[in-house]
Short mmCIF file of C-alpha atoms in Angstrom, two decimals:
data_model
loop_
_atom_site.label_atom_id
_atom_site.label_comp_id
_atom_site.label_asym_id
_atom_site.label_seq_id
_atom_site.Cartn_x
_atom_site.Cartn_y
_atom_site.Cartn_z
CA MET A 1 -3.09 0.96 28.68
CA ASN A 2 -1.88 4.09 30.47
CA THR A 3 -3.94 6.57 32.53
CA THR A 4 -4.12 9.12 29.71
CA THR A 5 -5.55 6.53 27.34
CA ARG A 6 -8.13 5.34 29.86
CA THR A 7 -9.20 8.93 30.45
CA ALA A 8 -9.45 9.59 26.72
CA ASP A 9 -11.67 6.55 26.24
CA HIS A 10 -13.77 7.35 29.31
CA THR A 11 -14.48 10.95 28.28
CA ALA A 12 -14.90 10.27 24.56
CA ALA A 13 -18.70 10.11 24.73
CA GLY A 14 -20.22 13.35 23.48
CA LYS A 15 -16.94 14.74 22.17
CA THR A 16 -16.17 15.73 18.62
CA ALA A 17 -13.07 15.01 16.61
CA THR A 18 -12.22 16.87 13.43
CA LEU A 19 -10.89 14.77 10.58
CA TYR A 20 -9.29 16.12 7.42
CA ARG A 21 -9.00 13.49 4.71
CA MET A 22 -8.66 13.22 0.94
CA VAL A 23 -11.90 12.47 -0.89
CA MET A 24 -11.43 12.96 -4.61
CA PRO A 25 -13.14 11.46 -7.66
CA GLU A 26 -10.00 9.43 -8.43
CA HIS A 27 -8.90 8.72 -4.87
CA VAL A 28 -10.48 8.21 -1.45
CA CYS A 29 -7.81 7.89 1.22
CA PRO A 30 -8.10 4.45 2.90
CA PHE A 31 -6.36 5.68 6.05
CA GLY A 32 -8.94 8.47 6.30
CA LEU A 33 -11.69 5.86 6.26
CA LYS A 34 -9.87 3.85 8.93
CA ALA A 35 -9.40 6.95 11.07
CA ARG A 36 -13.09 7.84 10.84
CA PHE A 37 -14.10 4.30 11.75
CA LEU A 38 -11.74 4.21 14.74
CA LEU A 39 -12.96 7.56 16.05
CA ARG A 40 -16.58 6.50 15.81
CA ARG A 41 -15.77 3.17 17.47
CA LYS A 42 -14.25 5.13 20.35
CA GLY A 43 -17.44 7.14 20.76
CA TYR A 44 -16.48 10.38 18.99
CA ARG A 45 -18.70 12.41 16.73
CA VAL A 46 -16.61 13.08 13.65
CA ASP A 47 -16.53 16.45 11.92
CA ASP A 48 -15.54 14.92 8.60
CA ARG A 49 -13.86 17.53 6.40
CA TRP A 50 -13.04 16.51 2.86
CA LEU A 51 -10.04 17.65 0.90
CA ARG A 52 -11.47 17.44 -2.60
CA THR A 53 -8.52 18.47 -4.79
CA ARG A 54 -4.74 18.16 -4.82
CA ALA A 55 -4.44 21.91 -4.51
CA GLN A 56 -6.70 21.95 -1.45
CA THR A 57 -4.74 19.08 0.08
CA ASP A 58 -1.39 20.77 -0.54
CA ALA A 59 -2.66 24.02 0.94
CA PHE A 60 -3.91 22.21 4.06
CA LYS A 61 -0.57 20.44 4.54
CA ALA A 62 1.35 23.68 4.12
CA GLU A 63 -0.91 25.48 6.59
CA GLN A 64 -0.62 22.73 9.23
CA HIS A 65 3.08 22.01 8.52
CA VAL A 66 2.39 18.32 7.95
CA GLU A 67 3.48 16.01 5.16
CA THR A 68 0.57 13.59 5.03
CA THR A 69 -3.17 13.26 5.40
CA PRO A 70 -5.43 12.31 7.06
CA GLN A 71 -5.02 14.54 10.09
CA VAL A 72 -7.09 14.24 13.26
CA PHE A 73 -7.76 16.99 15.80
CA ILE A 74 -9.29 16.32 19.21
CA GLY A 75 -10.09 19.13 21.63
CA GLY A 76 -8.27 21.59 19.37
CA GLN A 77 -5.09 19.55 19.56
CA ARG A 78 -3.64 17.89 16.49
CA ILE A 79 -3.26 14.17 17.07
CA GLY A 80 -1.82 13.35 13.66
CA GLY A 81 -2.50 10.62 11.11
CA TYR A 82 -3.97 7.17 11.47
CA ASP A 83 -0.94 5.63 13.19
CA GLU A 84 -0.74 8.51 15.66
CA LEU A 85 -4.45 8.13 16.34
CA ARG A 86 -3.97 4.46 17.15
CA ARG A 87 -1.14 5.35 19.52
CA HIS A 88 -3.37 8.01 21.12
CA PHE A 89 -5.86 5.28 21.98
CA GLY A 90 -3.15 2.91 23.18
CA LEU A 91 -3.42 0.59 20.20
CA ALA A 92 -0.50 -1.22 18.62
CA VAL A 93 1.14 0.18 15.51
CA ARG A 94 3.25 -2.17 13.45
CA LYS A 95 6.68 -0.81 12.57
CA PRO A 96 7.92 -1.01 8.95
CA GLY A 97 9.80 -4.26 8.46
CA GLU A 98 8.75 -5.61 11.85
CA ALA A 99 8.82 -9.39 12.13
CA SER A 100 5.43 -11.07 12.28
CA TYR A 101 4.21 -14.65 12.44
CA ARG A 102 0.68 -13.67 11.44
CA PRO A 103 1.03 -14.87 7.80
CA VAL A 104 2.11 -18.32 8.96
CA ILE A 105 -0.68 -18.54 11.53
CA ALA A 106 -3.17 -17.64 8.79
CA VAL A 107 -1.76 -20.30 6.46
CA PHE A 108 -1.92 -23.07 9.05
CA ALA A 109 -5.39 -22.06 10.24
CA VAL A 110 -6.81 -22.07 6.71
CA ALA A 111 -5.04 -25.34 5.92
CA LEU A 112 -6.58 -26.99 8.97
CA LEU A 113 -10.05 -25.74 7.99
CA LEU A 114 -9.61 -27.01 4.43
CA ALA A 115 -8.38 -30.36 5.69
CA GLY A 116 -11.40 -30.72 7.95
CA ALA A 117 -13.80 -29.58 5.22
CA SER A 118 -12.38 -32.05 2.70
CA LEU A 119 -12.75 -34.95 5.13
CA LEU A 120 -16.33 -33.93 5.98
CA ALA A 121 -17.17 -33.73 2.28
CA ALA A 122 -15.79 -37.24 1.80
CA GLY A 123 -17.71 -38.54 4.81
CA ARG A 124 -14.55 -39.36 6.72
CA PRO A 125 -13.89 -38.77 10.45
CA LEU A 126 -12.21 -35.57 11.66
CA ALA A 127 -9.54 -37.38 13.57
CA GLY A 128 -6.45 -39.48 13.22
CA SER A 129 -3.70 -39.64 10.67
CA GLN A 130 -5.81 -38.59 7.69
CA LEU A 131 -6.54 -35.18 9.22
CA PHE A 132 -2.84 -34.77 9.96
CA LEU A 133 -1.84 -35.72 6.41
CA SER A 134 -4.52 -33.50 4.82
CA PHE A 135 -3.50 -30.57 7.00
CA ILE A 136 0.13 -30.87 5.92
CA ALA A 137 -0.82 -31.31 2.26
CA PHE A 138 -3.02 -28.21 2.23
CA SER A 139 -0.35 -26.25 4.10
CA MET A 140 2.18 -27.20 1.43
CA CYS A 141 -0.17 -26.08 -1.35
CA ILE A 142 -0.88 -22.72 0.27
CA LEU A 143 2.77 -22.06 1.07
CA ALA A 144 3.73 -22.96 -2.49
CA LEU A 145 1.08 -20.60 -3.82
CA LEU A 146 2.54 -17.74 -1.78
CA LYS A 147 5.99 -18.47 -3.16
CA LEU A 148 4.72 -18.69 -6.73
CA GLN A 149 3.13 -15.23 -6.56
CA ASP A 150 6.62 -13.82 -7.07
CA VAL A 151 9.14 -16.55 -7.79
CA GLU A 152 11.94 -14.05 -8.35
CA SER A 153 11.57 -12.50 -4.90
CA PHE A 154 11.22 -15.93 -3.31
CA SER A 155 14.33 -17.27 -5.05
CA THR A 156 16.37 -14.24 -3.99
CA MET A 157 15.44 -14.68 -0.33
CA PHE A 158 15.78 -18.46 -0.56
CA LEU A 159 19.36 -18.16 -1.85
CA ASN A 160 20.33 -16.47 1.40
CA TYR A 161 20.28 -19.77 3.25
CA ASP A 162 19.36 -22.86 1.22
CA LEU A 163 22.47 -25.00 0.79
CA LEU A 164 21.49 -26.68 -2.47
CA ALA A 165 20.15 -23.51 -4.10
CA ARG A 166 23.41 -21.71 -3.36
CA ARG A 167 25.27 -24.39 -5.29
CA PHE A 168 22.67 -24.82 -8.04
CA VAL A 169 20.57 -21.66 -8.50
CA PRO A 170 17.77 -23.26 -10.60
CA TYR A 171 16.78 -25.24 -7.49
CA ALA A 172 15.49 -21.99 -5.98
CA TYR A 173 12.95 -21.86 -8.81
CA PHE A 174 12.22 -25.59 -8.66
CA TYR A 175 11.41 -25.68 -4.94
CA PRO A 176 7.91 -24.10 -4.93
CA PHE A 177 6.80 -26.23 -7.90
CA ALA A 178 8.05 -29.37 -6.15
CA GLU A 179 6.27 -28.41 -2.93
CA LEU A 180 3.03 -27.70 -4.80
CA SER A 181 3.21 -30.94 -6.78
CA ALA A 182 3.80 -33.04 -3.67
CA GLY A 183 1.03 -31.23 -1.80
CA VAL A 184 -1.54 -31.69 -4.58
CA LEU A 185 -0.72 -35.37 -4.93
CA MET A 186 -1.06 -35.83 -1.17
CA VAL A 187 -4.47 -34.12 -1.18
CA ALA A 188 -5.57 -36.34 -4.07
CA GLU A 189 -3.97 -39.41 -2.47
CA ARG A 190 -2.45 -40.28 -5.83
CA LEU A 191 1.01 -41.21 -7.14
CA PRO A 192 2.78 -41.67 -3.80
CA GLU A 193 5.81 -42.87 -5.76
CA VAL A 194 6.15 -39.26 -6.99
CA ALA A 195 4.91 -37.33 -3.96
CA VAL A 196 7.03 -39.17 -1.40
CA PRO A 197 10.47 -38.65 -2.98
CA LEU A 198 9.68 -35.00 -3.78
CA ALA A 199 8.55 -34.21 -0.24
CA ILE A 200 11.41 -36.09 1.42
CA PHE A 201 14.03 -34.50 -0.82
CA VAL A 202 12.98 -30.84 -0.59
CA GLY A 203 11.95 -31.18 3.04
CA SER A 204 15.24 -32.75 4.11
CA VAL A 205 17.42 -30.28 2.23
CA GLY A 206 15.36 -27.41 3.57
CA ALA A 207 15.52 -28.62 7.17
CA VAL A 208 19.29 -29.07 7.06
CA SER A 209 19.70 -25.62 5.48
CA VAL A 210 17.62 -23.91 8.19
CA VAL A 211 19.42 -25.72 11.00
CA LYS A 212 22.80 -24.67 9.63
CA ALA A 213 21.83 -21.04 8.95
CA VAL A 214 19.94 -20.37 12.18
CA TYR A 215 21.17 -22.78 14.84
CA VAL A 216 24.78 -23.37 13.72
CA ASP A 217 25.82 -20.13 11.99
CA ARG A 218 23.47 -18.01 14.17
CA ARG A 219 22.39 -15.87 11.23
CA GLU A 220 19.33 -13.62 11.51
CA LEU A 221 17.45 -13.92 8.23
CA LYS A 222 13.94 -13.57 6.86
CA CYS A 223 12.13 -16.78 5.97
CA ALA A 224 11.07 -17.31 2.36
CA CYS A 225 8.44 -19.85 3.42
CA VAL A 226 5.48 -17.50 2.81
CA GLY A 227 6.98 -15.69 -0.16
CA GLY A 228 9.82 -13.34 -0.89
CA SER A 229 8.26 -10.24 0.65
CA SER A 230 7.52 -11.69 4.08
CA ASN A 231 8.83 -10.48 7.43
CA VAL A 232 8.68 -13.91 9.06
CA PRO A 233 11.99 -14.66 10.82
CA LEU A 234 13.85 -17.71 9.56
CA GLY A 235 13.80 -20.37 12.21
CA PHE A 236 11.28 -22.80 13.61
CA VAL A 237 8.57 -21.86 11.07
CA SER A 238 10.59 -22.84 8.04
CA LEU A 239 12.04 -25.80 9.91
CA THR A 240 8.49 -26.90 10.78
CA GLU A 241 7.40 -26.55 7.14
CA ASN A 242 10.20 -28.81 5.95
CA LEU A 243 9.85 -31.35 8.73
CA MET A 244 6.10 -31.55 8.08
CA MET A 245 6.80 -32.45 4.46
CA VAL A 246 9.16 -35.21 5.53
CA ALA A 247 6.72 -36.48 8.18
CA ALA A 248 3.82 -36.57 5.70
CA ALA A 249 5.95 -38.39 3.14
CA LEU A 250 7.10 -40.98 5.68
CA TRP A 251 3.52 -41.52 6.78
CA MET A 252 2.53 -42.13 3.17
CA VAL A 253 5.27 -44.75 2.96
CA VAL A 254 3.86 -46.50 6.03
CA ASP A 255 0.26 -46.15 4.89
CA HIS A 256 0.71 -47.27 1.28
CA TRP A 257 3.49 -49.84 1.49
CA VAL A 258 3.69 -51.10 5.07
CA LEU A 259 0.12 -51.19 6.38
CA THR A 260 -1.47 -52.35 3.12
#
C-alpha cells in the first residue's frame, strides 16, 4: 500500500464522502451498494444521494461528464465508480478476462468438506484412502455440474484442445456426463465395473490432451474444467482433474479386486 493510501485510511475518520447512485423502483445499483459499504468500512460518513429516475441519472452523467454511476466524491474531488474507489484505497481490481484459479480452489475446498461430512455421517474415520477417494469423487461431481450448466460453451472450449473431441465432436458433449456418472458411482461405492472404465478412459484422454496442448505445443488456452465461461488457464488444474480421475479409478481396482 502506498503512502497516499495509508494517509487516506488514516485521515478517513470524521470525513464525509458523497455518493451518487441509482435507486429506482425497478433497479437498485449493486455497485452503489458496494461503494457505500466500502466507504463506511473505511470510516467515512456517506452523503448518500439517490438518482431516482433515468432522466435524473442521465442529467447527472451529462453534468459530470461521466458514462456510469455510481460516482464517489471525497474532499470535493471525484474519485469515480466502484473500481476506482477500490484503487483509491489500494485494493485489488480484477481486470476483465483476467485469469483466476479461485473457481478451482472453491471446487476443491467444497469437495473436501463434502467428503469429510459424508464420512462423518457414515461414522467412518476422516483419514486414509477413503477420504482421498471421496474427495476426488465429489470434485468430479462438482466439476461436471459446472460443465453441464452450459454444455454448448463447455464443448466449444473443450474442442480447442481435447484430442478425441477434435476427431469425434460428440465426445465433447459426452465428457461431462461420463465424469458425473463416474463421480456419483464412486460416492455411492457402487458399480465399480462401470465407474472404473469411465474414469480411466476420460481421465487418460484428458491428461494426454492437456500435456500435448500445454507442455508440447506450448499453447496458451483457457481450461474448460470449470465450465465454458471460466478464465482458468489450461495447465496443471485440468491435468490434475484428469489424473485424479485415473488415480481414483486405479484405487478402486485395488480396493475392490485386489485387497478383497
